[in-house]
Amino acid sequence: MNELMDEQIKWTNLNRQEIAQLLKSEGIAVSVTVVDQLLVKYNYRKRKAQKRLATGEHPQRNQQFENIEKLKISYQEAGNPIVSMDTKKKN
């Protein structure tokens, strides 16, 4: 069975250090090691951010690229460096 479908598993978005700090603010001082043990004992898992698929083309997509190109040219003419990044995941 997929963990996401298992009703026995509880999820948290907090990391171990954040949980320890929250407990400390409530007057319960515990180490990150103890937090690990508690998470296992009570069947908690750290939820990871989910990646989403693109939702389609933006109506002004071309205009966005044209604006970026204008900015790039003005930066180059001013002698500034240009950095280009492709942020899509490579398969």
Tab-separated table of N, CA and C in Angstrom:
chain	number	residue	atom	x	y	z
A	1	MET	N	0.847	-1.189	0.000
A	1	MET	CA	0.000	0.000	0.000
A	1	MET	C	0.886	1.245	0.000
A	2	ASN	N	0.479	2.227	-0.727
A	2	ASN	CA	1.167	3.513	-0.793
A	2	ASN	C	1.063	4.211	0.560
A	3	GLU	N	2.176	4.766	1.052
A	3	GLU	CA	2.160	5.460	2.345
A	3	GLU	C	1.135	6.577	2.387
A	4	LEU	N	0.943	7.274	1.269
A	4	LEU	CA	-0.002	8.388	1.243
A	4	LEU	C	-1.426	7.924	1.509
A	5	MET	N	-1.722	6.671	1.191
A	5	MET	CA	-3.067	6.134	1.367
A	5	MET	C	-3.242	5.452	2.723
A	6	ASP	N	-2.170	5.222	3.449
A	6	ASP	CA	-2.221	4.515	4.724
A	6	ASP	C	-2.771	5.435	5.809
A	7	GLU	N	-3.948	5.102	6.327
A	7	GLU	CA	-4.597	5.942	7.332
A	7	GLU	C	-3.881	5.915	8.681
A	8	GLN	N	-2.999	4.949	8.893
A	8	GLN	CA	-2.274	4.850	10.157
A	8	GLN	C	-1.125	5.853	10.245
A	9	ILE	N	-0.697	6.364	9.099
A	9	ILE	CA	0.436	7.291	9.061
A	9	ILE	C	-0.069	8.716	9.183
A	10	LYS	N	0.607	9.479	10.031
A	10	LYS	CA	0.297	10.899	10.195
A	10	LYS	C	1.430	11.693	9.561
A	11	TRP	N	1.114	12.889	9.060
A	11	TRP	CA	2.082	13.676	8.313
A	11	TRP	C	2.354	15.005	8.993
A	12	THR	N	3.586	15.499	8.830
A	12	THR	CA	3.948	16.827	9.309
A	12	THR	C	4.791	17.524	8.247
A	13	ASN	N	4.654	18.833	8.187
A	13	ASN	CA	5.504	19.628	7.295
A	13	ASN	C	6.705	20.191	8.047
A	14	LEU	N	6.735	19.999	9.356
A	14	LEU	CA	7.822	20.533	10.175
A	14	LEU	C	9.024	19.603	10.134
A	15	ASN	N	10.227	20.191	10.199
A	15	ASN	CA	11.410	19.339	10.308
A	15	ASN	C	11.672	19.047	11.788
A	16	ARG	N	12.615	18.166	12.053
A	16	ARG	CA	12.881	17.715	13.424
A	16	ARG	C	13.260	18.863	14.346
A	17	GLN	N	14.081	19.775	13.851
A	17	GLN	CA	14.523	20.914	14.661
A	17	GLN	C	13.342	21.822	14.996
A	18	GLU	N	12.464	22.042	14.030
A	18	GLU	CA	11.280	22.881	14.274
A	18	GLU	C	10.373	22.258	15.330
A	19	ILE	N	10.213	20.947	15.282
A	19	ILE	CA	9.392	20.263	16.282
A	19	ILE	C	10.021	20.405	17.662
A	20	ALA	N	11.342	20.205	17.754
A	20	ALA	CA	12.039	20.347	19.037
A	20	ALA	C	11.880	21.764	19.583
A	21	GLN	N	11.973	22.768	18.722
A	21	GLN	CA	11.829	24.155	19.164
A	21	GLN	C	10.411	24.450	19.630
A	22	LEU	N	9.415	23.916	18.921
A	22	LEU	CA	8.026	24.112	19.345
A	22	LEU	C	7.759	23.466	20.700
A	23	LEU	N	8.281	22.262	20.892
A	23	LEU	CA	8.119	21.605	22.189
A	23	LEU	C	8.803	22.409	23.293
A	24	LYS	N	9.986	22.944	23.001
A	24	LYS	CA	10.704	23.761	23.985
A	24	LYS	C	9.890	24.998	24.353
A	25	SER	N	9.239	25.618	23.367
A	25	SER	CA	8.426	26.807	23.645
A	25	SER	C	7.212	26.470	24.513
A	26	GLU	N	6.837	25.180	24.556
A	26	GLU	CA	5.743	24.720	25.417
A	26	GLU	C	6.266	24.181	26.749
A	27	GLY	N	7.576	24.356	26.991
A	27	GLY	CA	8.164	23.927	28.260
A	27	GLY	C	8.637	22.492	28.282
A	28	ILE	N	8.758	21.875	27.111
A	28	ILE	CA	9.216	20.486	27.019
A	28	ILE	C	10.510	20.472	26.219
A	29	ALA	N	11.634	20.424	26.914
A	29	ALA	CA	12.935	20.442	26.243
A	29	ALA	C	13.307	19.025	25.813
A	30	VAL	N	13.438	18.820	24.500
A	30	VAL	CA	13.847	17.523	23.966
A	30	VAL	C	14.878	17.741	22.868
A	31	SER	N	15.689	16.727	22.654
A	31	SER	CA	16.686	16.799	21.585
A	31	SER	C	16.055	16.351	20.269
A	32	VAL	N	16.758	16.610	19.188
A	32	VAL	CA	16.302	16.169	17.872
A	32	VAL	C	16.235	14.644	17.828
A	33	THR	N	17.134	13.976	18.541
A	33	THR	CA	17.126	12.512	18.607
A	33	THR	C	15.831	12.008	19.231
A	34	VAL	N	15.399	12.662	20.296
A	34	VAL	CA	14.136	12.282	20.944
A	34	VAL	C	12.963	12.546	19.998
A	35	VAL	N	13.017	13.654	19.273
A	35	VAL	CA	11.965	13.948	18.289
A	35	VAL	C	11.906	12.820	17.264
A	36	ASP	N	13.059	12.365	16.777
A	36	ASP	CA	13.099	11.238	15.833
A	36	ASP	C	12.387	10.020	16.414
A	37	GLN	N	12.708	9.704	17.660
A	37	GLN	CA	12.113	8.539	18.319
A	37	GLN	C	10.601	8.693	18.463
A	38	LEU	N	10.155	9.896	18.806
A	38	LEU	CA	8.721	10.146	18.955
A	38	LEU	C	7.992	10.048	17.614
A	39	LEU	N	8.620	10.558	16.561
A	39	LEU	CA	8.007	10.480	15.236
A	39	LEU	C	7.808	9.026	14.812
A	40	VAL	N	8.806	8.195	15.075
A	40	VAL	CA	8.698	6.774	14.739
A	40	VAL	C	7.629	6.109	15.605
A	41	LYS	N	7.683	6.373	16.916
A	41	LYS	CA	6.752	5.740	17.860
A	41	LYS	C	5.298	6.050	17.518
A	42	TYR	N	5.034	7.302	17.132
A	42	TYR	CA	3.656	7.714	16.868
A	42	TYR	C	3.309	7.739	15.374
A	43	ASN	N	4.169	7.113	14.574
A	43	ASN	CA	3.902	6.881	13.150
A	43	ASN	C	3.732	8.167	12.337
A	44	TYR	N	4.600	9.131	12.586
A	44	TYR	CA	4.597	10.375	11.813
A	44	TYR	C	5.644	10.298	10.713
A	45	ARG	N	5.362	10.951	9.600
A	45	ARG	CA	6.306	11.064	8.490
A	45	ARG	C	6.395	12.523	8.079
A	46	LYS	N	7.544	12.895	7.542
A	46	LYS	CA	7.728	14.250	7.009
A	46	LYS	C	7.127	14.283	5.616
A	47	ARG	N	6.229	15.217	5.398
A	47	ARG	CA	5.625	15.358	4.066
A	47	ARG	C	6.548	16.194	3.200
A	48	LYS	N	6.812	15.710	2.007
A	48	LYS	CA	7.664	16.433	1.068
A	48	LYS	C	6.796	17.282	0.151
A	49	ALA	N	7.359	18.376	-0.306
A	49	ALA	CA	6.637	19.234	-1.249
A	49	ALA	C	6.350	18.448	-2.519
A	50	GLN	N	5.148	18.589	-3.021
A	50	GLN	CA	4.782	17.892	-4.246
A	50	GLN	C	5.059	18.771	-5.447
A	51	LYS	N	5.605	18.157	-6.459
A	51	LYS	CA	5.855	18.883	-7.698
A	51	LYS	C	4.581	18.845	-8.535
A	52	ARG	N	4.306	19.937	-9.187
A	52	ARG	CA	3.101	20.011	-10.010
A	52	ARG	C	3.484	20.164	-11.474
A	53	LEU	N	2.625	19.649	-12.307
A	53	LEU	CA	2.832	19.799	-13.743
A	53	LEU	C	2.443	21.205	-14.166
A	54	ALA	N	3.005	21.637	-15.258
A	54	ALA	CA	2.653	22.947	-15.798
A	54	ALA	C	1.158	22.986	-16.084
A	55	THR	N	0.557	24.136	-15.850
A	55	THR	CA	-0.894	24.256	-16.023
A	55	THR	C	-1.278	24.757	-17.405
A	56	GLY	N	-0.348	24.830	-18.306
A	56	GLY	CA	-0.655	25.300	-19.651
A	56	GLY	C	0.066	26.597	-19.940
A	57	GLU	N	-0.141	27.079	-21.125
A	57	GLU	CA	0.549	28.304	-21.531
A	57	GLU	C	-0.139	29.531	-20.970
A	58	HIS	N	0.659	30.475	-20.547
A	58	HIS	CA	0.158	31.759	-20.075
A	58	HIS	C	-0.229	32.588	-21.293
A	59	PRO	N	-1.357	33.319	-21.223
A	59	PRO	CA	-1.789	34.099	-22.388
A	59	PRO	C	-0.752	35.120	-22.859
A	60	GLN	N	0.089	35.606	-21.940
A	60	GLN	CA	1.084	36.616	-22.306
A	60	GLN	C	2.496	36.028	-22.318
A	61	ARG	N	2.589	34.723	-22.614
A	61	ARG	CA	3.879	34.043	-22.573
A	61	ARG	C	4.905	34.713	-23.479
A	62	ASN	N	4.543	34.996	-24.717
A	62	ASN	CA	5.476	35.606	-25.663
A	62	ASN	C	5.901	36.992	-25.184
A	63	GLN	N	4.961	37.743	-24.641
A	63	GLN	CA	5.269	39.082	-24.134
A	63	GLN	C	6.297	38.999	-22.999
A	64	GLN	N	6.182	37.973	-22.162
A	64	GLN	CA	7.145	37.790	-21.078
A	64	GLN	C	8.550	37.589	-21.635
A	65	PHE	N	8.674	36.745	-22.665
A	65	PHE	CA	9.984	36.491	-23.258
A	65	PHE	C	10.540	37.725	-23.960
A	66	GLU	N	9.667	38.481	-24.598
A	66	GLU	CA	10.113	39.716	-25.252
A	66	GLU	C	10.635	40.714	-24.219
A	67	ASN	N	9.974	40.810	-23.087
A	67	ASN	CA	10.417	41.702	-22.019
A	67	ASN	C	11.769	41.251	-21.461
A	68	ILE	N	11.922	39.955	-21.270
A	68	ILE	CA	13.198	39.416	-20.783
A	68	ILE	C	14.310	39.733	-21.780
A	69	GLU	N	14.031	39.578	-23.065
A	69	GLU	CA	15.033	39.858	-24.101
A	69	GLU	C	15.450	41.327	-24.078
A	70	LYS	N	14.487	42.240	-23.919
A	70	LYS	CA	14.808	43.673	-23.832
A	70	LYS	C	15.700	43.961	-22.628
A	71	LEU	N	15.364	43.360	-21.490
A	71	LEU	CA	16.179	43.553	-20.287
A	71	LEU	C	17.586	43.003	-20.491
A	72	LYS	N	17.672	41.833	-21.120
A	72	LYS	CA	18.974	41.211	-21.370
A	72	LYS	C	19.851	42.123	-22.221
A	73	ILE	N	19.281	42.676	-23.278
A	73	ILE	CA	20.042	43.560	-24.169
A	73	ILE	C	20.520	44.799	-23.417
A	74	SER	N	19.640	45.401	-22.620
A	74	SER	CA	20.048	46.611	-21.887
A	74	SER	C	21.134	46.296	-20.858
A	75	TYR	N	21.073	45.126	-20.226
A	75	TYR	CA	22.112	44.732	-19.268
A	75	TYR	C	23.440	44.507	-19.989
A	76	GLN	N	23.381	43.830	-21.152
A	76	GLN	CA	24.605	43.580	-21.913
A	76	GLN	C	25.239	44.886	-22.362
A	77	GLU	N	24.423	45.812	-22.843
A	77	GLU	CA	24.943	47.102	-23.297
A	77	GLU	C	25.571	47.889	-22.153
A	78	ALA	N	25.101	47.666	-20.939
A	78	ALA	CA	25.659	48.343	-19.768
A	78	ALA	C	26.893	47.617	-19.241
A	79	GLY	N	27.262	46.498	-19.874
A	79	GLY	CA	28.451	45.756	-19.462
A	79	GLY	C	28.219	44.806	-18.299
A	80	ASN	N	26.966	44.538	-17.994
A	80	ASN	CA	26.649	43.620	-16.891
A	80	ASN	C	26.618	42.179	-17.383
A	81	PRO	N	26.974	41.238	-16.521
A	81	PRO	CA	26.929	39.829	-16.912
A	81	PRO	C	25.479	39.341	-16.997
A	82	ILE	N	25.255	38.343	-17.812
A	82	ILE	CA	23.934	37.740	-17.990
A	82	ILE	C	24.040	36.272	-17.589
A	83	VAL	N	23.095	35.821	-16.770
A	83	VAL	CA	23.034	34.414	-16.374
A	83	VAL	C	21.714	33.853	-16.883
A	84	SER	N	21.783	32.725	-17.560
A	84	SER	CA	20.582	32.081	-18.078
A	84	SER	C	20.428	30.725	-17.406
A	85	MET	N	19.208	30.428	-16.934
A	85	MET	CA	18.959	29.150	-16.260
A	85	MET	C	17.717	28.487	-16.818
A	86	ASP	N	17.787	27.177	-16.944
A	86	ASP	CA	16.623	26.380	-17.295
A	86	ASP	C	16.248	25.619	-16.034
A	87	THR	N	15.075	25.889	-15.482
A	87	THR	CA	14.713	25.310	-14.188
A	87	THR	C	13.867	24.054	-14.302
A	88	LYS	N	13.676	23.541	-15.508
A	88	LYS	CA	12.903	22.318	-15.669
A	88	LYS	C	13.751	21.118	-15.264
A	89	LYS	N	13.083	20.121	-14.708
A	89	LYS	CA	13.769	18.900	-14.319
A	89	LYS	C	14.178	18.125	-15.564
A	90	LYS	N	15.419	17.678	-15.583
A	90	LYS	CA	15.920	16.870	-16.696
A	90	LYS	C	15.633	15.407	-16.401
A	91	ASN	N	15.182	14.682	-17.398
A	91	ASN	CA	14.912	13.248	-17.209
A	91	ASN	C	16.105	12.424	-17.567
